[in-house]
Amino acid sequence: MTLAASDPALLDRLEAAAPGRVRSRATDRLALAHDASHYLLTPQAVVSASTIEEVARLLSEATADAPITFRSGGTSLSGQAVTDGVLIDTRRYFRRIEVLDDGRRVRVQPGATVRQANAWLARHGRKLGPDPASEAACTIGGVIANNSSGMACGIRDNAYRTLESATLVLPSGTVIDTSRPDADEQLREQEPELYRGLLGIRETLLSDPALAESVRTQFARKNTMGYGLNALLDHETPAQMLAHVVVGSEGTLAFVAEATMRTIPLLPHAATGLLYFDDLESATSALPALIEAGFATIELLDAASLRVAQLDALAEEGLRRFTVADHAALLVEFQAATDGELDALVAAGQPVLDALPLTVPARLTRDVSSRAALWHIRKGLYAAVAGSRPQGTTALLEDIAVPPEALARTCRELSVLFDRHGYRDSVIFGHAKDGNIHFMLTERFGDREGLDRYPAFTDELVALVLAEGGTLKAEHGTGRMMAPFVREQYGDELYALMVELKRLCDPRGVLNPGVIITGHADAHVRDLKSALPVEEEVDRCVECGYCEPVCPSRDLTLTPRQRIVLRRELAAAEHRGDERLVRQLEREYEYDGEQTCAADGMCQTACPVAIDTGALVKRLRAERVGGLEQAAWSSAARRWGRVARAGSVALTVADRMPEPLVTGASRAARAVLGAERVPEYRRPMPAGGPRRSALQAEKPVAVFFAACIGTMFGAEQGSDGERGMGSAGALIELCERAGVPVRVPDTIEGLCCGTPWRSKGFTRGFESMRKRVRDALSEATEGGALPVVCDASSCTEGLMAMIASDAAGPPVAEQPANESAGGVEHSLAGGASGLQVVDAVSFVAEHVLPKLEVTAPIASMVVHPTCSSHRLGTTSSTVAIATRIADEVEVPADWGCCGFAGDRGLLHPELTAAATAPEAATVAAQDFEAYASSNRTCELGMTRATGRPYRHVLELLEESTRTVDARVDAATVATLSASATPSAAPDVVGDGVRPAQGPVRPIRTDRGR
Ligand SMILES: Cc1cc2nc3c(=O)[nH]c(=O)nc-3n(C[C@H](O)[C@H](O)[C@H](O)COP(=O)(O)OP(=O)(O)OC[C@H]3O[C@@H](n4cnc5c(N)ncnc54)[C@H](O)[C@@H]3O)c2cc1C
Ligand code: SF4
Ligand code: SF4
């Protein structure tokens, strides 16, 4: 079936309500048809609403009776964020975060992610209560609408308990701010029927103690089935009832335009351990004692999970060697505000642990990497099973809760169900403390067998869980998945009250119909997602959306998930023989999918199954490359020294010409040859940089591979007002100052890390460069005896990948360290050649920094991490250097990849502009004395975005650690260099000549000199 055209009258009305915000191309609609659930519905249009007024107009006037669904992070698992009506994207614009009362409360808009809010709160030692595992990608809007929780928060700190007030837009367009003293009056005046109805439902519940008790019992544990009628018992005023019943209502009652949440203390000190038990019964019997002992998290792993965990790369020796039979494990963690408090918790908890019938004695660890390894195992379960599922299957995650005493029995029965229905490899894990467990099924919804098996399994699951007094959804929301079973869980009377609540809020039934309340007994098996086998990256993707917030093109064109699902949609259209749609999708993908992908691999750092969508895009680009271009770039590889110099001269000449002349010429050339081939010249743009050349050294400790981007793009002004020496010059100067000898290969001028060829798919040129680099470095490093140091983080990464592509084994550099996930820095890469590469910031932090004295400290510095430093795990070294020379160092909470990506920022400046907008706004809000990064093109991208001079942190270090003599020397040389012509520009690293001749969680650190 082809994609039906959107209703033009509807599109006109939407456009009138939200001008310029409506998208309805096939790409827009199909990209957003997918969320993390196993349901697929294609919207007629996507509207990125930007103001509360726009939302009110869309709800009240524009859509008439077309269904409306809000989409935020799209990480929902139960089908509540998809629609065949109008999808309102609320993540693009509603992102403001305002910390109140020194962090004890936060006012936040719904499009901000939990991680972003927590990054701001961390400065105040606070965080949000809800702690979903999806915190990097899920948003406040989704957390409130799903009443999300997580490992530690239970029902004490979930969204329902921590919501203080909300600004709501009702389907009628009425806006109610429940924080206002007159909120009830407003509600009574503007929505009299709703006002009376809320009081009426409360009255019904209160007048029937058995009914009220049933509600209290259902919501005394984690429960996201149906509407949270407990809100009408816990609160007395209609405005507060409304605010709290909207929590968990999955976008079916109102739009949450803003919320004020109470926060909880951040507990940074932790002790973690994996407790092994002989069987599930002994593990679950231990729960009361462990809860009593004060463990903040108690995560269950069944025997199947333990077997999967044994394969985890970070699994400790004990776990690997463990012979798993019927065993089960509990991952437990104490959390405390101070070390002293943690000591007390551990001391009191030890006797409890000693008394448990454990298979091996308990051991709690405080070591950061051991703890990270344990959590990696637990969090990796989903990825391990989902990532290795058979091609063409869809993964779905179930989420039930039963009373703790029924947990072991339920787990056993579930295993029986898996066997009976042939669901192999299903693992059971989850938040044992709350009786809340998850298990994943992989199903083939394209086959009749799968379509029959899934509902049969679900029927038995429902019977099992309800017989144990449990809930069918504990934290993921009812969605479409469990909507047909709400009545069964609550009974007719409570269900009728829920239906009445929906009618009162949404009389036209336009908000997310089919979710929570449905008239279809088979709603859970309608509109299921099936997956055709496509290609390696695409087939592994579970569409979870974790990768979206880190993607530099997310606000311009597509996210990594959208790039992947469009490949699926293209394959499906081809399979159906829908030629028109195929042509349309291919046409739109060229710019949206390929040209505006920075290919920076940031998506891989966030992906639970380690998919690098950038690698997919590079492959697609390679398929487009013609023979002529291949030949031209192969030739460039052979003459790289000259090409780089020519680029440098061109920039210097352009720098001296009137701007309109150069921009006009570049625009004209782009018009003729295409925006993908000719860079756009736009100021600020530096002049060209100096040449690279060899440097001899006696007993060198490393080989310095000066990146060619330092030749192409000259440095920013230094603190003395003269052109800076660039990162290469700074590194040589610093090494000399610290007495750390380094050598530069004889043929450096013609060498490159290969990224320009690899990123564009010029395989022949890359191959030729790879051979030359390998030969040159093998000789310079004396067969790999010396490490190779590179001064631009993206080139360090490129060099690692190039060298690793020589290796027989898996390329080390292709496995991201992912700092945000607590990864361990690894800036070295081995290859068949035995070469090791280290980024300059890590080399300097370890070997040079300790030998320097700070003579001219900097008051304040902002650091922009780069995608490469993040992937390599070297941002901490940049921050360490910054911290040594600056009194105050800040990494913006909303830092992200700048999207400059070598030349992408020149070819498509709109990509860098979109990628840097949030960080630029943060940086602009405050003045800093210095702006630092670790890659020349990223510095250029950030300079353009902020209007502030970003420089390599090594240049700043060089200036801050100059002796008086060095200052005079540098000033004299800088004056000389200012008058040098580009072709006569002295070598940066030549012959011992001084080069000068020629924001997660924001890190706020105090200088530790
Ligand atoms: C791998 C994985 C792990 C997960 N782990 C957890 C976990 O540990 N705990 C947990 O509780 N959940 C978990 N989830 C589920 C999911 O991440 C959460 O429910 C999350 O809060 C959804 O947020 P979102 O921003 O993605 O919302 P979306 O999926 O975009 O939307 C969720 C619902 O909210 C509605 N909505 C969105 N914004 C608004 C708004 N402003 N006003 C009104 N309605 C709105 C939507 O219409 C939809 O019904 C996990 C999901 C995945 C994929
Ligand atoms: S690429 Fe990875 S992170 Fe992104 S949606 Fe797919 S599985 Fe999730
Ligand atoms: S490589 Fe970068 S730009 Fe491309 S999809 Fe991944 S994160 Fe987005």
PDB file of C-alpha atoms in Angstrom, residues 734-924:
ATOM      1  CA  LEU A 734      55.613  23.213  25.152  1.00  0.00           C
ATOM      2  CA  CYS A 735      57.656  20.057  24.634  1.00  0.00           C
ATOM      3  CA  GLU A 736      60.805  22.079  24.317  1.00  0.00           C
ATOM      4  CA  ARG A 737      59.938  24.085  27.424  1.00  0.00           C
ATOM      5  CA  ALA A 738      59.329  20.918  29.407  1.00  0.00           C
ATOM      6  CA  GLY A 739      62.374  19.106  28.022  1.00  0.00           C
ATOM      7  CA  VAL A 740      60.326  16.433  26.294  1.00  0.00           C
ATOM      8  CA  PRO A 741      61.944  15.733  22.890  1.00  0.00           C
ATOM      9  CA  VAL A 742      59.671  14.826  19.979  1.00  0.00           C
ATOM     10  CA  ARG A 743      60.410  14.003  16.351  1.00  0.00           C
ATOM     11  CA  VAL A 744      58.389  14.970  13.264  1.00  0.00           C
ATOM     12  CA  PRO A 745      58.600  12.543  10.284  1.00  0.00           C
ATOM     13  CA  ASP A 746      60.614  13.676   7.264  1.00  0.00           C
ATOM     14  CA  THR A 747      57.644  13.373   4.933  1.00  0.00           C
ATOM     15  CA  ILE A 748      55.082  15.055   7.200  1.00  0.00           C
ATOM     16  CA  GLU A 749      54.066  17.586   4.575  1.00  0.00           C
ATOM     17  CA  GLY A 750      52.477  14.970   2.361  1.00  0.00           C
ATOM     18  CA  LEU A 751      50.718  13.039   5.126  1.00  0.00           C
ATOM     19  CA  CYS A 752      47.128  13.146   6.335  1.00  0.00           C
ATOM     20  CA  CYS A 753      44.979  11.054   8.663  1.00  0.00           C
ATOM     21  CA  GLY A 754      42.812  10.097   5.672  1.00  0.00           C
ATOM     22  CA  THR A 755      39.538  11.530   6.947  1.00  0.00           C
ATOM     23  CA  PRO A 756      38.818  13.654   3.838  1.00  0.00           C
ATOM     24  CA  TRP A 757      38.895  10.490   1.705  1.00  0.00           C
ATOM     25  CA  ARG A 758      37.190   8.161   4.149  1.00  0.00           C
ATOM     26  CA  SER A 759      34.313  10.499   4.969  1.00  0.00           C
ATOM     27  CA  LYS A 760      33.492  11.020   1.291  1.00  0.00           C
ATOM     28  CA  GLY A 761      34.008   7.460   0.185  1.00  0.00           C
ATOM     29  CA  PHE A 762      37.157   8.043  -1.931  1.00  0.00           C
ATOM     30  CA  THR A 763      38.500   4.601  -1.263  1.00  0.00           C
ATOM     31  CA  ARG A 764      41.414   4.630  -3.720  1.00  0.00           C
ATOM     32  CA  GLY A 765      42.828   7.884  -2.409  1.00  0.00           C
ATOM     33  CA  PHE A 766      42.410   6.677   1.153  1.00  0.00           C
ATOM     34  CA  GLU A 767      44.273   3.481   0.404  1.00  0.00           C
ATOM     35  CA  SER A 768      47.158   5.347  -1.155  1.00  0.00           C
ATOM     36  CA  MET A 769      47.382   7.740   1.816  1.00  0.00           C
ATOM     37  CA  ARG A 770      47.134   4.890   4.295  1.00  0.00           C
ATOM     38  CA  LYS A 771      50.192   3.175   2.814  1.00  0.00           C
ATOM     39  CA  ARG A 772      52.246   6.358   2.884  1.00  0.00           C
ATOM     40  CA  VAL A 773      51.292   7.152   6.460  1.00  0.00           C
ATOM     41  CA  ARG A 774      52.036   3.622   7.609  1.00  0.00           C
ATOM     42  CA  ASP A 775      55.472   3.605   5.976  1.00  0.00           C
ATOM     43  CA  ALA A 776      56.379   7.054   7.270  1.00  0.00           C
ATOM     44  CA  LEU A 777      55.243   6.332  10.811  1.00  0.00           C
ATOM     45  CA  SER A 778      56.799   2.877  10.967  1.00  0.00           C
ATOM     46  CA  GLU A 779      60.130   4.460  10.203  1.00  0.00           C
ATOM     47  CA  ALA A 780      59.718   7.495  12.444  1.00  0.00           C
ATOM     48  CA  THR A 781      58.512   5.456  15.401  1.00  0.00           C
ATOM     49  CA  GLU A 782      61.298   2.906  14.958  1.00  0.00           C
ATOM     50  CA  GLY A 783      58.867   0.141  14.216  1.00  0.00           C
ATOM     51  CA  GLY A 784      56.244   1.260  16.708  1.00  0.00           C
ATOM     52  CA  ALA A 785      58.632   1.772  19.635  1.00  0.00           C
ATOM     53  CA  LEU A 786      57.511   5.394  19.998  1.00  0.00           C
ATOM     54  CA  PRO A 787      53.917   6.603  20.266  1.00  0.00           C
ATOM     55  CA  VAL A 788      52.487   8.927  17.612  1.00  0.00           C
ATOM     56  CA  VAL A 789      51.052  12.198  18.930  1.00  0.00           C
ATOM     57  CA  CYS A 790      48.498  14.148  16.894  1.00  0.00           C
ATOM     58  CA  ASP A 791      47.355  17.706  17.627  1.00  0.00           C
ATOM     59  CA  ALA A 792      43.753  17.688  16.335  1.00  0.00           C
ATOM     60  CA  SER A 793      41.305  15.359  18.005  1.00  0.00           C
ATOM     61  CA  SER A 794      39.433  14.462  14.821  1.00  0.00           C
ATOM     62  CA  CYS A 795      42.731  13.697  13.073  1.00  0.00           C
ATOM     63  CA  THR A 796      43.865  11.600  16.048  1.00  0.00           C
ATOM     64  CA  GLU A 797      40.711   9.596  15.648  1.00  0.00           C
ATOM     65  CA  GLY A 798      41.151   9.415  11.876  1.00  0.00           C
ATOM     66  CA  LEU A 799      44.738   8.271  12.288  1.00  0.00           C
ATOM     67  CA  MET A 800      43.689   5.605  14.762  1.00  0.00           C
ATOM     68  CA  ALA A 801      41.033   4.328  12.397  1.00  0.00           C
ATOM     69  CA  MET A 802      43.510   4.357   9.526  1.00  0.00           C
ATOM     70  CA  ILE A 803      46.099   2.408  11.493  1.00  0.00           C
ATOM     71  CA  ALA A 804      43.521   0.067  12.936  1.00  0.00           C
ATOM     72  CA  SER A 805      42.341  -0.742   9.419  1.00  0.00           C
ATOM     73  CA  ASP A 806      45.765  -2.378   9.016  1.00  0.00           C
ATOM     74  CA  ALA A 807      45.129  -4.603  12.002  1.00  0.00           C
ATOM     75  CA  ALA A 808      44.024  -8.180  11.772  1.00  0.00           C
ATOM     76  CA  GLY A 809      41.784  -7.857  14.821  1.00  0.00           C
ATOM     77  CA  PRO A 810      38.914  -5.461  15.475  1.00  0.00           C
ATOM     78  CA  PRO A 811      39.994  -1.830  15.237  1.00  0.00           C
ATOM     79  CA  VAL A 812      40.386  -0.458  18.738  1.00  0.00           C
ATOM     80  CA  ALA A 813      39.706   3.077  17.632  1.00  0.00           C
ATOM     81  CA  GLU A 814      36.326   2.097  16.241  1.00  0.00           C
ATOM     82  CA  GLN A 815      35.106   1.207  19.708  1.00  0.00           C
ATOM     83  CA  PRO A 816      34.152   4.469  21.392  1.00  0.00           C
ATOM     84  CA  ALA A 817      35.231   5.094  24.961  1.00  0.00           C
ATOM     85  CA  ASN A 818      32.101   7.181  25.452  1.00  0.00           C
ATOM     86  CA  GLU A 819      32.960   9.369  28.398  1.00  0.00           C
ATOM     87  CA  SER A 820      29.376  10.085  29.299  1.00  0.00           C
ATOM     88  CA  ALA A 821      28.808   6.407  29.928  1.00  0.00           C
ATOM     89  CA  GLY A 822      31.667   6.379  32.384  1.00  0.00           C
ATOM     90  CA  GLY A 823      34.002   4.960  29.757  1.00  0.00           C
ATOM     91  CA  VAL A 824      37.692   4.788  30.347  1.00  0.00           C
ATOM     92  CA  GLU A 825      39.963   6.964  28.289  1.00  0.00           C
ATOM     93  CA  HIS A 826      41.786   5.042  25.597  1.00  0.00           C
ATOM     94  CA  SER A 827      43.726   7.205  23.293  1.00  0.00           C
ATOM     95  CA  LEU A 828      46.011   4.465  22.043  1.00  0.00           C
ATOM     96  CA  ALA A 829      45.256   2.207  19.126  1.00  0.00           C
ATOM     97  CA  GLY A 830      47.149  -0.846  18.028  1.00  0.00           C
ATOM     98  CA  GLY A 831      47.385  -2.064  14.477  1.00  0.00           C
ATOM     99  CA  ALA A 832      49.202  -4.749  12.554  1.00  0.00           C
ATOM    100  CA  SER A 833      52.019  -2.233  12.285  1.00  0.00           C
ATOM    101  CA  GLY A 834      52.203  -2.004  16.082  1.00  0.00           C
ATOM    102  CA  LEU A 835      51.737   1.757  15.903  1.00  0.00           C
ATOM    103  CA  GLN A 836      50.166   3.560  18.823  1.00  0.00           C
ATOM    104  CA  VAL A 837      48.429   6.907  18.541  1.00  0.00           C
ATOM    105  CA  VAL A 838      47.699   9.350  21.324  1.00  0.00           C
ATOM    106  CA  ASP A 839      45.979  12.686  21.187  1.00  0.00           C
ATOM    107  CA  ALA A 840      48.148  15.703  21.972  1.00  0.00           C
ATOM    108  CA  VAL A 841      46.016  16.781  24.933  1.00  0.00           C
ATOM    109  CA  SER A 842      46.494  13.421  26.644  1.00  0.00           C
ATOM    110  CA  PHE A 843      50.197  13.364  25.836  1.00  0.00           C
ATOM    111  CA  VAL A 844      50.683  16.878  27.188  1.00  0.00           C
ATOM    112  CA  ALA A 845      48.528  16.265  30.265  1.00  0.00           C
ATOM    113  CA  GLU A 846      50.638  13.238  31.152  1.00  0.00           C
ATOM    114  CA  HIS A 847      54.183  14.101  30.062  1.00  0.00           C
ATOM    115  CA  VAL A 848      54.421  17.875  29.744  1.00  0.00           C
ATOM    116  CA  LEU A 849      51.979  19.517  32.123  1.00  0.00           C
ATOM    117  CA  PRO A 850      53.703  18.348  35.322  1.00  0.00           C
ATOM    118  CA  LYS A 851      56.911  20.063  34.177  1.00  0.00           C
ATOM    119  CA  LEU A 852      55.396  23.469  33.490  1.00  0.00           C
ATOM    120  CA  GLU A 853      54.793  26.444  35.682  1.00  0.00           C
ATOM    121  CA  VAL A 854      51.779  28.687  35.188  1.00  0.00           C
ATOM    122  CA  THR A 855      52.986  32.270  34.846  1.00  0.00           C
ATOM    123  CA  ALA A 856      49.889  33.970  33.415  1.00  0.00           C
ATOM    124  CA  PRO A 857      46.730  32.340  34.734  1.00  0.00           C
ATOM    125  CA  ILE A 858      43.417  32.869  32.984  1.00  0.00           C
ATOM    126  CA  ALA A 859      40.396  33.984  35.001  1.00  0.00           C
ATOM    127  CA  SER A 860      37.758  31.931  33.238  1.00  0.00           C
ATOM    128  CA  MET A 861      37.651  29.510  30.367  1.00  0.00           C
ATOM    129  CA  VAL A 862      34.911  27.676  28.549  1.00  0.00           C
ATOM    130  CA  VAL A 863      35.782  24.328  26.977  1.00  0.00           C
ATOM    131  CA  HIS A 864      34.065  22.896  23.909  1.00  0.00           C
ATOM    132  CA  PRO A 865      34.581  19.117  23.837  1.00  0.00           C
ATOM    133  CA  THR A 866      34.627  17.724  20.315  1.00  0.00           C
ATOM    134  CA  CYS A 867      32.876  14.643  19.015  1.00  0.00           C
ATOM    135  CA  SER A 868      36.279  13.022  18.603  1.00  0.00           C
ATOM    136  CA  SER A 869      37.544  13.912  22.075  1.00  0.00           C
ATOM    137  CA  HIS A 870      34.279  12.508  23.424  1.00  0.00           C
ATOM    138  CA  ARG A 871      34.655   9.308  21.454  1.00  0.00           C
ATOM    139  CA  LEU A 872      38.332   8.979  22.342  1.00  0.00           C
ATOM    140  CA  GLY A 873      37.745   9.756  25.988  1.00  0.00           C
ATOM    141  CA  THR A 874      40.233  12.642  25.920  1.00  0.00           C
ATOM    142  CA  THR A 875      37.931  15.475  26.981  1.00  0.00           C
ATOM    143  CA  SER A 876      39.072  14.886  30.543  1.00  0.00           C
ATOM    144  CA  SER A 877      42.655  15.697  29.470  1.00  0.00           C
ATOM    145  CA  THR A 878      41.512  18.932  27.831  1.00  0.00           C
ATOM    146  CA  VAL A 879      39.679  19.830  31.023  1.00  0.00           C
ATOM    147  CA  ALA A 880      42.707  18.856  33.114  1.00  0.00           C
ATOM    148  CA  ILE A 881      44.893  21.270  31.131  1.00  0.00           C
ATOM    149  CA  ALA A 882      42.235  23.978  31.277  1.00  0.00           C
ATOM    150  CA  THR A 883      41.861  23.499  35.014  1.00  0.00           C
ATOM    151  CA  ARG A 884      45.589  23.940  35.502  1.00  0.00           C
ATOM    152  CA  ILE A 885      45.696  27.344  33.816  1.00  0.00           C
ATOM    153  CA  ALA A 886      42.260  28.836  34.483  1.00  0.00           C
ATOM    154  CA  ASP A 887      40.621  29.776  37.761  1.00  0.00           C
ATOM    155  CA  GLU A 888      37.230  28.721  36.533  1.00  0.00           C
ATOM    156  CA  VAL A 889      36.528  26.189  33.812  1.00  0.00           C
ATOM    157  CA  GLU A 890      33.159  25.462  32.348  1.00  0.00           C
ATOM    158  CA  VAL A 891      31.939  22.809  29.953  1.00  0.00           C
ATOM    159  CA  PRO A 892      28.468  23.909  28.815  1.00  0.00           C
ATOM    160  CA  ALA A 893      25.795  21.445  29.839  1.00  0.00           C
ATOM    161  CA  ASP A 894      24.400  21.536  26.324  1.00  0.00           C
ATOM    162  CA  TRP A 895      27.646  21.106  24.404  1.00  0.00           C
ATOM    163  CA  GLY A 896      27.351  18.997  21.313  1.00  0.00           C
ATOM    164  CA  CYS A 897      29.216  18.143  18.154  1.00  0.00           C
ATOM    165  CA  CYS A 898      29.526  21.343  16.087  1.00  0.00           C
ATOM    166  CA  GLY A 899      28.852  19.476  12.853  1.00  0.00           C
ATOM    167  CA  PHE A 900      31.804  21.150  11.137  1.00  0.00           C
ATOM    168  CA  ALA A 901      33.240  17.695  10.519  1.00  0.00           C
ATOM    169  CA  GLY A 902      36.257  18.607   8.421  1.00  0.00           C
ATOM    170  CA  ASP A 903      34.545  20.335   5.524  1.00  0.00           C
ATOM    171  CA  ARG A 904      30.808  19.741   6.210  1.00  0.00           C
ATOM    172  CA  GLY A 905      30.657  23.109   7.959  1.00  0.00           C
ATOM    173  CA  LEU A 906      32.060  24.743   4.807  1.00  0.00           C
ATOM    174  CA  LEU A 907      29.853  22.809   2.402  1.00  0.00           C
ATOM    175  CA  HIS A 908      26.716  23.101   4.527  1.00  0.00           C
ATOM    176  CA  PRO A 909      27.132  25.980   7.007  1.00  0.00           C
ATOM    177  CA  GLU A 910      23.478  25.552   7.990  1.00  0.00           C
ATOM    178  CA  LEU A 911      24.460  22.242   9.626  1.00  0.00           C
ATOM    179  CA  THR A 912      26.971  23.893  11.943  1.00  0.00           C
ATOM    180  CA  ALA A 913      24.569  26.747  12.643  1.00  0.00           C
ATOM    181  CA  ALA A 914      21.821  24.334  13.714  1.00  0.00           C
ATOM    182  CA  ALA A 915      24.169  22.061  15.644  1.00  0.00           C
ATOM    183  CA  THR A 916      25.786  24.819  17.663  1.00  0.00           C
ATOM    184  CA  ALA A 917      22.730  26.949  18.424  1.00  0.00           C
ATOM    185  CA  PRO A 918      21.993  25.636  21.971  1.00  0.00           C
ATOM    186  CA  GLU A 919      25.631  25.698  23.127  1.00  0.00           C
ATOM    187  CA  ALA A 920      26.210  29.081  21.512  1.00  0.00           C
ATOM    188  CA  ALA A 921      23.274  30.544  23.433  1.00  0.00           C
ATOM    189  CA  THR A 922      24.729  29.238  26.713  1.00  0.00           C
ATOM    190  CA  VAL A 923      28.187  30.576  25.927  1.00  0.00           C
ATOM    191  CA  ALA A 924      26.807  33.948  24.856  1.00  0.00           C
TER     192      ALA A 924
END
